[in-house]
PDB file of N, CA, C, O and CB in Angstrom:
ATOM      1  N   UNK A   1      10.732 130.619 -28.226  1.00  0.00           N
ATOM      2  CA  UNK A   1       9.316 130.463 -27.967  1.00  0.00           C
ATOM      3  C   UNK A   1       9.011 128.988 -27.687  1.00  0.00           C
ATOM      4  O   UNK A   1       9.794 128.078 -27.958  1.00  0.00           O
ATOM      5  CB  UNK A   1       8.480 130.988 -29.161  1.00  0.00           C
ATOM      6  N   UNK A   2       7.916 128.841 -27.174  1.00  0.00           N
ATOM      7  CA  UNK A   2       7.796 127.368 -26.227  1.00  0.00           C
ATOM      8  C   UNK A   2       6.656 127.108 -26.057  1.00  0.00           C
ATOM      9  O   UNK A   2       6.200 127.800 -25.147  1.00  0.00           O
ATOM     10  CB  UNK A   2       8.345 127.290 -24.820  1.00  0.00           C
ATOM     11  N   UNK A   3       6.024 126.519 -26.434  1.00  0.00           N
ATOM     12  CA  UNK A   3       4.180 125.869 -25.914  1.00  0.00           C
ATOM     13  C   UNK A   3       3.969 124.291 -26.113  1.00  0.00           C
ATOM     14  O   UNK A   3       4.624 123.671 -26.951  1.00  0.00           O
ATOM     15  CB  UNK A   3       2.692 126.631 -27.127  1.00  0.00           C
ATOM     16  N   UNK A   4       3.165 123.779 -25.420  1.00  0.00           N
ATOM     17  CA  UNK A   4       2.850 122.831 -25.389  1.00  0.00           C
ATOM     18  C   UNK A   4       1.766 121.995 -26.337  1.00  0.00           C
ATOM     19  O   UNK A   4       0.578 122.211 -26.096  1.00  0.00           O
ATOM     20  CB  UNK A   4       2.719 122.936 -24.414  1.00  0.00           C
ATOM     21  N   UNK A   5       2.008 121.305 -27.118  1.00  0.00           N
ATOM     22  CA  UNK A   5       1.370 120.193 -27.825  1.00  0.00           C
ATOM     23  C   UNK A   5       0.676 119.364 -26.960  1.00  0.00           C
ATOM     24  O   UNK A   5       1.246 118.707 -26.089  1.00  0.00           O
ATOM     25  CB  UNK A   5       2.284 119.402 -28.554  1.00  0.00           C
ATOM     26  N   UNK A   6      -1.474 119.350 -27.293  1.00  0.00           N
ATOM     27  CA  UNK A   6      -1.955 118.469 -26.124  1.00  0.00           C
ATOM     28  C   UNK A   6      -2.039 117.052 -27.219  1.00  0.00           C
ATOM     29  O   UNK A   6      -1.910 116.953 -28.439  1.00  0.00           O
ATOM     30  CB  UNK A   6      -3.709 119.099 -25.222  1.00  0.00           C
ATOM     31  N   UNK A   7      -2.307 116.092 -26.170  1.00  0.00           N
ATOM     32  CA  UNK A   7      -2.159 114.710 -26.682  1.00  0.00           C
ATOM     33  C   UNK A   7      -3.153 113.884 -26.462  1.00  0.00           C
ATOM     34  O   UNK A   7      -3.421 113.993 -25.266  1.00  0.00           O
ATOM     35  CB  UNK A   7      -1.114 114.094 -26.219  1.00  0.00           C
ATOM     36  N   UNK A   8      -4.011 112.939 -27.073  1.00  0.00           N
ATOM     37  CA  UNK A   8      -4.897 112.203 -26.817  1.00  0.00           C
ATOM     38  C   UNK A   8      -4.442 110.953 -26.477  1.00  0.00           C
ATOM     39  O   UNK A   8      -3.225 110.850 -26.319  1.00  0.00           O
ATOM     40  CB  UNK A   8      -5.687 112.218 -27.695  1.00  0.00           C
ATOM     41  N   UNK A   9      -5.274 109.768 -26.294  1.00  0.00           N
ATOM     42  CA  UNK A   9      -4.734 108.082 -25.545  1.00  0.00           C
ATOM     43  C   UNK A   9      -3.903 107.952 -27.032  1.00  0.00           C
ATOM     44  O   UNK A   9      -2.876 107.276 -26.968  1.00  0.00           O
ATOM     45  CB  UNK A   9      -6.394 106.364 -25.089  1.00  0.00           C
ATOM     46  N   UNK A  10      -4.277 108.587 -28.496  1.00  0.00           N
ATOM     47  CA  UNK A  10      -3.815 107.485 -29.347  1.00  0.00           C
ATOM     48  C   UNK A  10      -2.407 108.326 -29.404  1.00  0.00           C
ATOM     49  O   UNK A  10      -1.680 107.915 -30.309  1.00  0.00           O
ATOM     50  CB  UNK A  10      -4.767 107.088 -30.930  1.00  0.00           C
ATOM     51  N   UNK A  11      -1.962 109.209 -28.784  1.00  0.00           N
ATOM     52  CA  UNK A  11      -0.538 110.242 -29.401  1.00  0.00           C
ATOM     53  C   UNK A  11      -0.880 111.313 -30.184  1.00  0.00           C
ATOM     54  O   UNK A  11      -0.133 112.281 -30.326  1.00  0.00           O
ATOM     55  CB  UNK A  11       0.541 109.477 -30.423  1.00  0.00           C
ATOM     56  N   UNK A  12      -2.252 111.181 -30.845  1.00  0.00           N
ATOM     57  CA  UNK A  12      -2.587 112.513 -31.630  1.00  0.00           C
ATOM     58  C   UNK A  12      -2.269 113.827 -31.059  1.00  0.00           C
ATOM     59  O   UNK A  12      -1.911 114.082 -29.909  1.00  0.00           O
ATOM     60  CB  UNK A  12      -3.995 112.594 -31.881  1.00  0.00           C
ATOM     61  N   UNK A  13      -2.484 114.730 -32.188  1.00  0.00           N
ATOM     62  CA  UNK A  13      -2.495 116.047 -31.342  1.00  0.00           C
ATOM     63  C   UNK A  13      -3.483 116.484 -31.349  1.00  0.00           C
ATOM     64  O   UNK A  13      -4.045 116.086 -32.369  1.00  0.00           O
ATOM     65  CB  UNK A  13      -1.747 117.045 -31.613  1.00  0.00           C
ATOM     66  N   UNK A  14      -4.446 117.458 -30.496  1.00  0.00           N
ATOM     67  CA  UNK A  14      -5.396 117.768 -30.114  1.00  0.00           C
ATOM     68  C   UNK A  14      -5.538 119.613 -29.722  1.00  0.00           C
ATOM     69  O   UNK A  14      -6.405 120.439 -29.437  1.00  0.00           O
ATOM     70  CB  UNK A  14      -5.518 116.761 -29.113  1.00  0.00           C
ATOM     71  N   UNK A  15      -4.438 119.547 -29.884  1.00  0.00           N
ATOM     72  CA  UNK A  15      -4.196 121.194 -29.482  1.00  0.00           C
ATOM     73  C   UNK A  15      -3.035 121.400 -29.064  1.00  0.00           C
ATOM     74  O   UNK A  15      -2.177 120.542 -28.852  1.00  0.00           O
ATOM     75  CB  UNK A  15      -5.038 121.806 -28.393  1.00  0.00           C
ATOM     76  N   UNK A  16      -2.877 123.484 -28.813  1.00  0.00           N
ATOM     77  CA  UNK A  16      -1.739 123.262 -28.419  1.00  0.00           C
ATOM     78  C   UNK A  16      -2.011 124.333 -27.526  1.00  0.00           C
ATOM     79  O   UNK A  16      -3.233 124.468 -27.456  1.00  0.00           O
ATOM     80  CB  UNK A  16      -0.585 123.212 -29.353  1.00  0.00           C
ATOM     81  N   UNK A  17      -1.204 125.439 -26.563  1.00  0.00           N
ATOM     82  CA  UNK A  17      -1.311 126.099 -25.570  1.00  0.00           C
ATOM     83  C   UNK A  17      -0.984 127.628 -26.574  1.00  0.00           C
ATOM     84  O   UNK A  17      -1.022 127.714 -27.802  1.00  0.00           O
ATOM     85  CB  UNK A  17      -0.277 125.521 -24.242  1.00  0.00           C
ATOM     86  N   UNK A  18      -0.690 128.637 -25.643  1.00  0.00           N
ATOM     87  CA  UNK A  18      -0.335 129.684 -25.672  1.00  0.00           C
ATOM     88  C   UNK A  18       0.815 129.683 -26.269  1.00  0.00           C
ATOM     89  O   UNK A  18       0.889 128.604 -26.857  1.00  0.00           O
ATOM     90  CB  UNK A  18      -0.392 130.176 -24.663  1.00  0.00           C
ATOM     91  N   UNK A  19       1.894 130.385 -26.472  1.00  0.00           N
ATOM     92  CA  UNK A  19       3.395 130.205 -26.479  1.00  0.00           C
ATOM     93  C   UNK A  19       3.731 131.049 -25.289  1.00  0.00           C
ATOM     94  O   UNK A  19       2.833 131.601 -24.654  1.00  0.00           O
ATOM     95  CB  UNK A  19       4.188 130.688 -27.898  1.00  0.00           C
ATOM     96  N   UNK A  20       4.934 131.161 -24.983  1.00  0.00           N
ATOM     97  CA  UNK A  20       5.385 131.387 -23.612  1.00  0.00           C
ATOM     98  C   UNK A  20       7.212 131.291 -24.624  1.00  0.00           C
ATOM     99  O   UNK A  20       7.622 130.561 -25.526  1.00  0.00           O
ATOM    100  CB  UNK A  20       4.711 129.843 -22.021  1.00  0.00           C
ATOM    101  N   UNK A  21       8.047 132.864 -23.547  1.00  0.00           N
ATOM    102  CA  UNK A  21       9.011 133.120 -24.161  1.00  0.00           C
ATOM    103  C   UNK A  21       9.935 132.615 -23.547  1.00  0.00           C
ATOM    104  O   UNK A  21      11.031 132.936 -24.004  1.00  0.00           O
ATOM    105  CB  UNK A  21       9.149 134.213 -24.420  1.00  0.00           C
ATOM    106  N   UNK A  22       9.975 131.608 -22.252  1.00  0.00           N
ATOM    107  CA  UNK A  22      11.059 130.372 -22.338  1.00  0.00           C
ATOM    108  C   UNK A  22      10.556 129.471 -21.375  1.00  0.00           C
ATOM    109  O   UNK A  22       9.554 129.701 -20.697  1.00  0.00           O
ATOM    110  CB  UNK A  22      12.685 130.740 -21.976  1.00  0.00           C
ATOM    111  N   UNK A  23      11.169 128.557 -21.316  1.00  0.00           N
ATOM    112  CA  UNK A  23      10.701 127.178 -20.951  1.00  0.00           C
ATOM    113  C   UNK A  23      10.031 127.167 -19.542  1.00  0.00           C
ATOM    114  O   UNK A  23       8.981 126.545 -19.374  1.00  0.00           O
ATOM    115  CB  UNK A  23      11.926 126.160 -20.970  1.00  0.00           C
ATOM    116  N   UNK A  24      10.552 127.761 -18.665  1.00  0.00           N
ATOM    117  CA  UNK A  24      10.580 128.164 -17.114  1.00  0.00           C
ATOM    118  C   UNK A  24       8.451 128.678 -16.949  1.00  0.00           C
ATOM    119  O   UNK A  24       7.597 128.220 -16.189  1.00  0.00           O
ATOM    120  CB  UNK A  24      12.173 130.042 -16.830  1.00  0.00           C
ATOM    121  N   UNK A  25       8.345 129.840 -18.127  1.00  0.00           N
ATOM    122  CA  UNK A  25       7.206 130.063 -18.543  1.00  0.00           C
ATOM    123  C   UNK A  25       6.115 129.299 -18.621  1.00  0.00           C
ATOM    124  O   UNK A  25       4.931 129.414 -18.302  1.00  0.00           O
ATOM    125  CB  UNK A  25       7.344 130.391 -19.387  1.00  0.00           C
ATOM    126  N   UNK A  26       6.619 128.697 -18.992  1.00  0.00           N
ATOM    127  CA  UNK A  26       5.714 127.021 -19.878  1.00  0.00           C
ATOM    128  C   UNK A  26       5.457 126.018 -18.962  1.00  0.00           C
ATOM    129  O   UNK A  26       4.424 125.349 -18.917  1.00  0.00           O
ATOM    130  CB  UNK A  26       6.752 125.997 -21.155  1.00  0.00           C
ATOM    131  N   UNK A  27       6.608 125.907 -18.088  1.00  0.00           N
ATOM    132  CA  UNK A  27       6.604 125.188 -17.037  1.00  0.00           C
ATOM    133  C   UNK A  27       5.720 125.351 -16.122  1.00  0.00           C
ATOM    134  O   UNK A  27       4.945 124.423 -15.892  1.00  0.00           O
ATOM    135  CB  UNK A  27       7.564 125.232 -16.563  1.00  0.00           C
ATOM    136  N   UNK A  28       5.647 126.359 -15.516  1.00  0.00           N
ATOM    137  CA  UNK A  28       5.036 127.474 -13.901  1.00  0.00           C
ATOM    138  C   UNK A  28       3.597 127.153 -14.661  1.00  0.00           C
ATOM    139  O   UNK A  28       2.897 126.368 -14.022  1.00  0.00           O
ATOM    140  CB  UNK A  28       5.659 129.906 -13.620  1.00  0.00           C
ATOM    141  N   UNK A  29       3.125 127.541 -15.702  1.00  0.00           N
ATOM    142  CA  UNK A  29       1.845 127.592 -16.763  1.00  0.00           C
ATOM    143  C   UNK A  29       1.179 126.043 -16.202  1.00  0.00           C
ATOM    144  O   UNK A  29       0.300 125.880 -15.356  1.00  0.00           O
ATOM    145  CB  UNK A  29       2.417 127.629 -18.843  1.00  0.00           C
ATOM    146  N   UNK A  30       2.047 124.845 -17.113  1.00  0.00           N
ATOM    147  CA  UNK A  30       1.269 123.622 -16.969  1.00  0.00           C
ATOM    148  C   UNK A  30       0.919 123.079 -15.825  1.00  0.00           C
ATOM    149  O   UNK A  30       0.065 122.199 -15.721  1.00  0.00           O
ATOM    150  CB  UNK A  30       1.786 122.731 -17.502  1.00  0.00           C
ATOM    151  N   UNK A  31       2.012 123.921 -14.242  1.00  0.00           N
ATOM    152  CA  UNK A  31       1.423 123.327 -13.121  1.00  0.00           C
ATOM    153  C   UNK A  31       0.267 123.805 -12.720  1.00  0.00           C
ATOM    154  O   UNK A  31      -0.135 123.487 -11.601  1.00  0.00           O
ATOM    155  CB  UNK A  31       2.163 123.348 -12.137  1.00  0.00           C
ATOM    156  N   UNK A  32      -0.611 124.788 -13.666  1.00  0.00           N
ATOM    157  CA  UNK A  32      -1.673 124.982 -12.951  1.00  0.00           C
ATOM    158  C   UNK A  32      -3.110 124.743 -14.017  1.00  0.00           C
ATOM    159  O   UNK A  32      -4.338 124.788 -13.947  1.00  0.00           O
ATOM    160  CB  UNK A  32      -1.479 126.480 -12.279  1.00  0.00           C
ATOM    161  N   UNK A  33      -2.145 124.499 -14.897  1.00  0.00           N
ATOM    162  CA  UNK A  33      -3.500 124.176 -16.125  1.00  0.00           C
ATOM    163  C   UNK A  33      -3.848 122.298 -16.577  1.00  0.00           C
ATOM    164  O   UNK A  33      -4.687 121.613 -17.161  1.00  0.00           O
ATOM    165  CB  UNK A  33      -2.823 125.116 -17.995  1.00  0.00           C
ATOM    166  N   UNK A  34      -2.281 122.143 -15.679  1.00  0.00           N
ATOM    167  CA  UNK A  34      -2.947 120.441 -16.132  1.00  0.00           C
ATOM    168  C   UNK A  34      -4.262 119.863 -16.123  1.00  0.00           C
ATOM    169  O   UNK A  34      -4.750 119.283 -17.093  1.00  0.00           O
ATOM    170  CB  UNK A  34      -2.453 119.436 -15.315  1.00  0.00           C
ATOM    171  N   UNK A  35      -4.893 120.045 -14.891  1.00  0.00           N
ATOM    172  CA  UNK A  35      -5.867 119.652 -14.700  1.00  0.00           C
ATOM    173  C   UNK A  35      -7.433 119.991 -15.251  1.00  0.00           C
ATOM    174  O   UNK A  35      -8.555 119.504 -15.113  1.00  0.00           O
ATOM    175  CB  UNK A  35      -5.662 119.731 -13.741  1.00  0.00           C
ATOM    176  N   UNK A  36      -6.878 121.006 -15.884  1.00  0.00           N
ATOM    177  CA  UNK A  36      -7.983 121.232 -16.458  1.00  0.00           C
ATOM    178  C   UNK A  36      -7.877 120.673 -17.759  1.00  0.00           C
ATOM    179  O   UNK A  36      -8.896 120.073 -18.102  1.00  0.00           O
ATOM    180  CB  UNK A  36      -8.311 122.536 -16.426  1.00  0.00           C
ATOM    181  N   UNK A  37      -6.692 120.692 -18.819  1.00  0.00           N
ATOM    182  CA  UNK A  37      -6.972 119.755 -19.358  1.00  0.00           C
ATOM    183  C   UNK A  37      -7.066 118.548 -19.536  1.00  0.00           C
ATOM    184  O   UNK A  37      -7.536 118.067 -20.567  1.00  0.00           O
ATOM    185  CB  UNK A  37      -6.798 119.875 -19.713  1.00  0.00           C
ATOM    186  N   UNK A  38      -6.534 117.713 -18.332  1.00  0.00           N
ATOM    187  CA  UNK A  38      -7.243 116.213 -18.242  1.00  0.00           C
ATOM    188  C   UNK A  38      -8.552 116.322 -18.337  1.00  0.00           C
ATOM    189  O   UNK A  38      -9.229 115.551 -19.017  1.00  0.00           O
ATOM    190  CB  UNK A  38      -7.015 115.409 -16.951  1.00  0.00           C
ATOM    191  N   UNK A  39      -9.110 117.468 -17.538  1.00  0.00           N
ATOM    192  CA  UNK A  39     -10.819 117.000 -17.604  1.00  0.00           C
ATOM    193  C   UNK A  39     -11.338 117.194 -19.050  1.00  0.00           C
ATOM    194  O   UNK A  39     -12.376 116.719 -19.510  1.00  0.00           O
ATOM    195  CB  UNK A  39     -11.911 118.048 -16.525  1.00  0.00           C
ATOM    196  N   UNK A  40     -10.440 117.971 -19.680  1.00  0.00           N
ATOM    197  CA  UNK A  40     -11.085 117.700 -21.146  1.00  0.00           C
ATOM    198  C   UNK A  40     -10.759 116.642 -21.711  1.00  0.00           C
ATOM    199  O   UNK A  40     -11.152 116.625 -22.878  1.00  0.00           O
ATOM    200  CB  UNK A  40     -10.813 118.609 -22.122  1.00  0.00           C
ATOM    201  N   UNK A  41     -10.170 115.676 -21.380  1.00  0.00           N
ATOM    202  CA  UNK A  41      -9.835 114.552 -22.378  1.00  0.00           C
ATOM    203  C   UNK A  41      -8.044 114.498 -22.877  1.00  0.00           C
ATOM    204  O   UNK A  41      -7.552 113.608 -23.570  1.00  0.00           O
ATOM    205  CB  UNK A  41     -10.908 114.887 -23.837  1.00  0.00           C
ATOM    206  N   UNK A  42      -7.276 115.740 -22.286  1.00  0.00           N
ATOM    207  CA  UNK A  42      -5.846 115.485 -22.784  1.00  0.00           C
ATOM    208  C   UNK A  42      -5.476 114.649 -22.252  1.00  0.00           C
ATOM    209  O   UNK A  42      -5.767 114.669 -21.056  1.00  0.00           O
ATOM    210  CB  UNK A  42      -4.913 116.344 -22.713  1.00  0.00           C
ATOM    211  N   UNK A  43      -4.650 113.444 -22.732  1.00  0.00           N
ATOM    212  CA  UNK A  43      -3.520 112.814 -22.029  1.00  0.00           C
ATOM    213  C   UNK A  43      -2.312 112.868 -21.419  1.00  0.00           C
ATOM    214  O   UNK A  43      -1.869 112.757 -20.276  1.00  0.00           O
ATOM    215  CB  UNK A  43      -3.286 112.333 -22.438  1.00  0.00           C
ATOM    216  N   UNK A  44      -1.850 113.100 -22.663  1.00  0.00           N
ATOM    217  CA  UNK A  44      -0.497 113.750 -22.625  1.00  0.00           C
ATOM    218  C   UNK A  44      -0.310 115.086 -23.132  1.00  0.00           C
ATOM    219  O   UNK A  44      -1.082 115.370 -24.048  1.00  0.00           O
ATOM    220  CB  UNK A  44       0.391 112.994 -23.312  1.00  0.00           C
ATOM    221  N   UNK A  45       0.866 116.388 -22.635  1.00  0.00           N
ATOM    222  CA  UNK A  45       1.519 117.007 -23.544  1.00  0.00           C
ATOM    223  C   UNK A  45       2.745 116.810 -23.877  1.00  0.00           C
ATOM    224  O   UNK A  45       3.394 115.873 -23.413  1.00  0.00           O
ATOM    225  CB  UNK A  45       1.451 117.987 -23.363  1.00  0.00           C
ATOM    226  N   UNK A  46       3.140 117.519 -24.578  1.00  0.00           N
ATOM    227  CA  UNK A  46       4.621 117.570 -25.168  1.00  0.00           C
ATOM    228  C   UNK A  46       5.364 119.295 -25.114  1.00  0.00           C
ATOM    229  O   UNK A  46       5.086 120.283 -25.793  1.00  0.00           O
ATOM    230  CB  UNK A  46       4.465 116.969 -26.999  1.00  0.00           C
ATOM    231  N   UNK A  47       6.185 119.143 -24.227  1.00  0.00           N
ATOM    232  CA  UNK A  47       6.865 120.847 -24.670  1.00  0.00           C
ATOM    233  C   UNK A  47       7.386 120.970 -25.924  1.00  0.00           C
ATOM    234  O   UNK A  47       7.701 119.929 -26.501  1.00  0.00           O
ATOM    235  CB  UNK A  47       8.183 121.386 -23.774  1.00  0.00           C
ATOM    236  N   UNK A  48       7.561 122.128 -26.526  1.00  0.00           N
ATOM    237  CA  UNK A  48       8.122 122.365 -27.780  1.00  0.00           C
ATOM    238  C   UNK A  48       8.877 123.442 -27.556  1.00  0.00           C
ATOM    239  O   UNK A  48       8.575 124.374 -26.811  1.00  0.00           O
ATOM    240  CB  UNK A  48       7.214 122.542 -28.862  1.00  0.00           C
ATOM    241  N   UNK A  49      10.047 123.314 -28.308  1.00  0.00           N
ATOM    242  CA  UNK A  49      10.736 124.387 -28.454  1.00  0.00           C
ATOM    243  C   UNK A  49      10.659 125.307 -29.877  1.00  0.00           C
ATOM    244  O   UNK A  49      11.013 124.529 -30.764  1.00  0.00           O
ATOM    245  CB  UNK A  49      11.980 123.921 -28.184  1.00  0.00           C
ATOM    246  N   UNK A  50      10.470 126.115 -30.246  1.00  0.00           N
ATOM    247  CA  UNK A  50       9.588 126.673 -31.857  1.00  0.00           C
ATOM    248  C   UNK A  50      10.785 127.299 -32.595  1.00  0.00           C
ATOM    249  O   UNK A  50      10.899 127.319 -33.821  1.00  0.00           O
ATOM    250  CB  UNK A  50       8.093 128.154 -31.661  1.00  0.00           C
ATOM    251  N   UNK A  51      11.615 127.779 -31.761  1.00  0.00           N
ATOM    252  CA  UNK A  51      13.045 128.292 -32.578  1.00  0.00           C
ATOM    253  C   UNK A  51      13.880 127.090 -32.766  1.00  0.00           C
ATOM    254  O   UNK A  51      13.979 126.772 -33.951  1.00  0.00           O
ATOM    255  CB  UNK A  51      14.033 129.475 -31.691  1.00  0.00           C
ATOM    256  N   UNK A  52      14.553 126.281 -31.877  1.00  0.00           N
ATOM    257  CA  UNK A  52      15.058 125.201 -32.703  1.00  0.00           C
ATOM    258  C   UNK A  52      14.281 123.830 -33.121  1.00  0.00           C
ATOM    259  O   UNK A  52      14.897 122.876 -33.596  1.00  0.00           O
ATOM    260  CB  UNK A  52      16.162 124.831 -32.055  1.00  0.00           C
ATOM    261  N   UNK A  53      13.069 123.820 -32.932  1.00  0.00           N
ATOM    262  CA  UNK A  53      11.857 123.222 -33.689  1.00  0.00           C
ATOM    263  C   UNK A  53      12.194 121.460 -33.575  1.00  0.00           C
ATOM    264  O   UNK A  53      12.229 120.490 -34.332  1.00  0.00           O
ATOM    265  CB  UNK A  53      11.803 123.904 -35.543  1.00  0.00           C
ATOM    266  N   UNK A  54      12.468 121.859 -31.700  1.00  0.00           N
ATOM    267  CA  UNK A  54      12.320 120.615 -31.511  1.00  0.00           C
ATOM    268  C   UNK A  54      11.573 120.252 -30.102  1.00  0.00           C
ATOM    269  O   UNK A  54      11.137 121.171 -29.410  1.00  0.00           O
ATOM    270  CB  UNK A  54      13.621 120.066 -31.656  1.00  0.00           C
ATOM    271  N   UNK A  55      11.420 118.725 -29.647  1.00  0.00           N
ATOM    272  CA  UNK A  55      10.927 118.471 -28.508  1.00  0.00           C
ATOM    273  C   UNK A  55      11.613 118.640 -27.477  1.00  0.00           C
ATOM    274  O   UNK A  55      12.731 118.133 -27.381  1.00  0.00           O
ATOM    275  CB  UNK A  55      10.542 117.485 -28.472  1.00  0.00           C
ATOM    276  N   UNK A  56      11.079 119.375 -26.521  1.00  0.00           N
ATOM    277  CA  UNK A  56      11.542 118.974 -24.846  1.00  0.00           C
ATOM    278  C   UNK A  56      11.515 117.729 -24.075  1.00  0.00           C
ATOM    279  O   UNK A  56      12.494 117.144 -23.612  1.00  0.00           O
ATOM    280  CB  UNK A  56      10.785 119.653 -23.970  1.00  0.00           C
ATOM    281  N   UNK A  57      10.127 117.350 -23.978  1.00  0.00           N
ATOM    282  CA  UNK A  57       9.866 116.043 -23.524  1.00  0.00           C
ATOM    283  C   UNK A  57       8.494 116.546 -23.255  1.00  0.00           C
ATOM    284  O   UNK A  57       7.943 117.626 -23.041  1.00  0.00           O
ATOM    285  CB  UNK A  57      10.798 115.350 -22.290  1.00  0.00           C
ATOM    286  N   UNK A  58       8.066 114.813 -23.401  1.00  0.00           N
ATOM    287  CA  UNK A  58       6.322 114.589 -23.020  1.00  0.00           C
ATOM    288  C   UNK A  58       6.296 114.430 -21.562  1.00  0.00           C
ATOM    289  O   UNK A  58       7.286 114.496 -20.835  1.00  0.00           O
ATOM    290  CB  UNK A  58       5.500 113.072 -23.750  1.00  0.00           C
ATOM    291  N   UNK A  59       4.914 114.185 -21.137  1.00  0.00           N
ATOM    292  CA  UNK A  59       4.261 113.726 -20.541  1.00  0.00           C
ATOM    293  C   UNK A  59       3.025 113.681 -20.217  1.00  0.00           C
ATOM    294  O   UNK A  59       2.238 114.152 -21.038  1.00  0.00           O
ATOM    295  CB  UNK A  59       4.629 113.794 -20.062  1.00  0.00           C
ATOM    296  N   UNK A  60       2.430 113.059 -18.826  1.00  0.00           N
ATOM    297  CA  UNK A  60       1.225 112.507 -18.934  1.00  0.00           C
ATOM    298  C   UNK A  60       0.552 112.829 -18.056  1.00  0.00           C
ATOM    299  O   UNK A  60       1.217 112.795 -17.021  1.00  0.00           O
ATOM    300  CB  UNK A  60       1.167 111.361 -19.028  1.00  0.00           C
ATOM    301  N   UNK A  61      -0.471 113.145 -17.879  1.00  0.00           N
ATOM    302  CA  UNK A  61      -1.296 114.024 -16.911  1.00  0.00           C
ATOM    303  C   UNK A  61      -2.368 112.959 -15.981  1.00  0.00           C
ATOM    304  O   UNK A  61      -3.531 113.174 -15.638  1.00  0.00           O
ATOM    305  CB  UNK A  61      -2.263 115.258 -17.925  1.00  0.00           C
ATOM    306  N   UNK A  62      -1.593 111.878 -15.755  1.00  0.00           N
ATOM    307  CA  UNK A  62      -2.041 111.041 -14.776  1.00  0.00           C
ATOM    308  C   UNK A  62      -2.919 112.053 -13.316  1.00  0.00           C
ATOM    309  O   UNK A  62      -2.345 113.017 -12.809  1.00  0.00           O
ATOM    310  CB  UNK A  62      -0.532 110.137 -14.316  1.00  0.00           C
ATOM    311  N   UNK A  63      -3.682 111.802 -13.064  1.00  0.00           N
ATOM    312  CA  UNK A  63      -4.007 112.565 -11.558  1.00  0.00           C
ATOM    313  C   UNK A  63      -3.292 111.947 -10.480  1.00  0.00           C
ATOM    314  O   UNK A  63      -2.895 110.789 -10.612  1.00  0.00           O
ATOM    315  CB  UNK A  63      -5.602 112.501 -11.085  1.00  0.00           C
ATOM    316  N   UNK A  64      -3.068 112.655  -9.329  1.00  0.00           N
ATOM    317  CA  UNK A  64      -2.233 111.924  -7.921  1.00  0.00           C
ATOM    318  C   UNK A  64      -2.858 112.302  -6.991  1.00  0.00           C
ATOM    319  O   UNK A  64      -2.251 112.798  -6.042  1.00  0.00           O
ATOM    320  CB  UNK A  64      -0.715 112.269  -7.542  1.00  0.00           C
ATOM    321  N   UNK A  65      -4.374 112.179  -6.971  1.00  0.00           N
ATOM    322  CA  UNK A  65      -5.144 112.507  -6.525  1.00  0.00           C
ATOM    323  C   UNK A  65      -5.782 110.883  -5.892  1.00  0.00           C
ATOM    324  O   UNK A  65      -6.162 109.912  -6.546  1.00  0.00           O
ATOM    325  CB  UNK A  65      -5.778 113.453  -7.465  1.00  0.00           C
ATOM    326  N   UNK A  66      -5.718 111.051  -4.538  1.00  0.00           N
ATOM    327  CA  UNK A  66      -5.647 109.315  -3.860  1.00  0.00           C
ATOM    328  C   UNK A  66      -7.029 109.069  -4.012  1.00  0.00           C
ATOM    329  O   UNK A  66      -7.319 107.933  -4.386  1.00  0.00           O
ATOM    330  CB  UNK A  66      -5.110 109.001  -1.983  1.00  0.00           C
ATOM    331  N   UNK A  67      -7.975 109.887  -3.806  1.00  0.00           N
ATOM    332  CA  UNK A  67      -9.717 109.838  -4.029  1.00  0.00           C
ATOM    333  C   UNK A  67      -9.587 109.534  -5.528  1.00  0.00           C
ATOM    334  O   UNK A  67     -10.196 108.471  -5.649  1.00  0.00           O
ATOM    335  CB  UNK A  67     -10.781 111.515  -3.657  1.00  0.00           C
ATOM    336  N   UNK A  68      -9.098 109.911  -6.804  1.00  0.00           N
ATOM    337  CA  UNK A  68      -9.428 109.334  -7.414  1.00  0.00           C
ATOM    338  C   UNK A  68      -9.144 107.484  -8.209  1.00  0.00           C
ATOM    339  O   UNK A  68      -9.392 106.925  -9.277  1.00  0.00           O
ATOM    340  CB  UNK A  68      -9.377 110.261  -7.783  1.00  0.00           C
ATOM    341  N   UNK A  69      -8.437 107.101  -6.765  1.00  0.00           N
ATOM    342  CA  UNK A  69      -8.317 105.703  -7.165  1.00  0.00           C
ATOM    343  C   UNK A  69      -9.557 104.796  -6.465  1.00  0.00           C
ATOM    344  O   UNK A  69      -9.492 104.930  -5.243  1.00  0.00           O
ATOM    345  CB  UNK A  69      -6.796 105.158  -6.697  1.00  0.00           C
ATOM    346  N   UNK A  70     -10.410 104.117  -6.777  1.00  0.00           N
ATOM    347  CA  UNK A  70     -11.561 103.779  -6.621  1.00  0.00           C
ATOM    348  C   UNK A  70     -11.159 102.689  -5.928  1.00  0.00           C
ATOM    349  O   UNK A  70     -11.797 102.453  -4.901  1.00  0.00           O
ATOM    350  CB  UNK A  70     -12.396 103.675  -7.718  1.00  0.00           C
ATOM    351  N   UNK A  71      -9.982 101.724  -6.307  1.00  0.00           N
ATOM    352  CA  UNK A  71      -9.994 100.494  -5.380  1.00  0.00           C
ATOM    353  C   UNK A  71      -9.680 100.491  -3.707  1.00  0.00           C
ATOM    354  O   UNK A  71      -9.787  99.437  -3.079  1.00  0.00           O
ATOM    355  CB  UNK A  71      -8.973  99.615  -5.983  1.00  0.00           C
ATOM    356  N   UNK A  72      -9.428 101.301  -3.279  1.00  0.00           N
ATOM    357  CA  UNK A  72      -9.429 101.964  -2.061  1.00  0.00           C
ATOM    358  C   UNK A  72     -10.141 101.558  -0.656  1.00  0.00           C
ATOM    359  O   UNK A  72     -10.025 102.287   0.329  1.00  0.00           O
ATOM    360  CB  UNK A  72      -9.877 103.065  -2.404  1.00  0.00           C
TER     361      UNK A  72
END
């Protein structure tokens, strides 16, 4: 089992997702939900793995969205 830990600027945790029964799951999932939780305020997530009760890896939900760089 596998879900994602959301993350605030300080590293906190803030929530976490659904679980999803392997990683591939979890994956396909965050490419379409990132963005919605940036607009709530997530920073980062973190995958988790829940059976061997460890991390996958973080990351950061930067936008790559060229309109939203203002110096432009």
């Amino acid at each position: 089992m596998y879900d994602w830990t959301y993350l605030d600027d300080s590293g906190d945790e803030v929530g976490r997702s659904e679980r999803f029964a392997d990683s591939e799951s979890a994956e396909a999932w965050i490419t379409t939900a990132w963005r919605d939780l940036a607009d709530r305020g997530v920073e980062q997530v973190e995958l988790f793995d829940r059976v061997r009760a460890r991390s996958m890896y973080r990351m950061g939900l930067e936008s790559s969205d060229p309109d939203a760089d203002s110096s432009g």
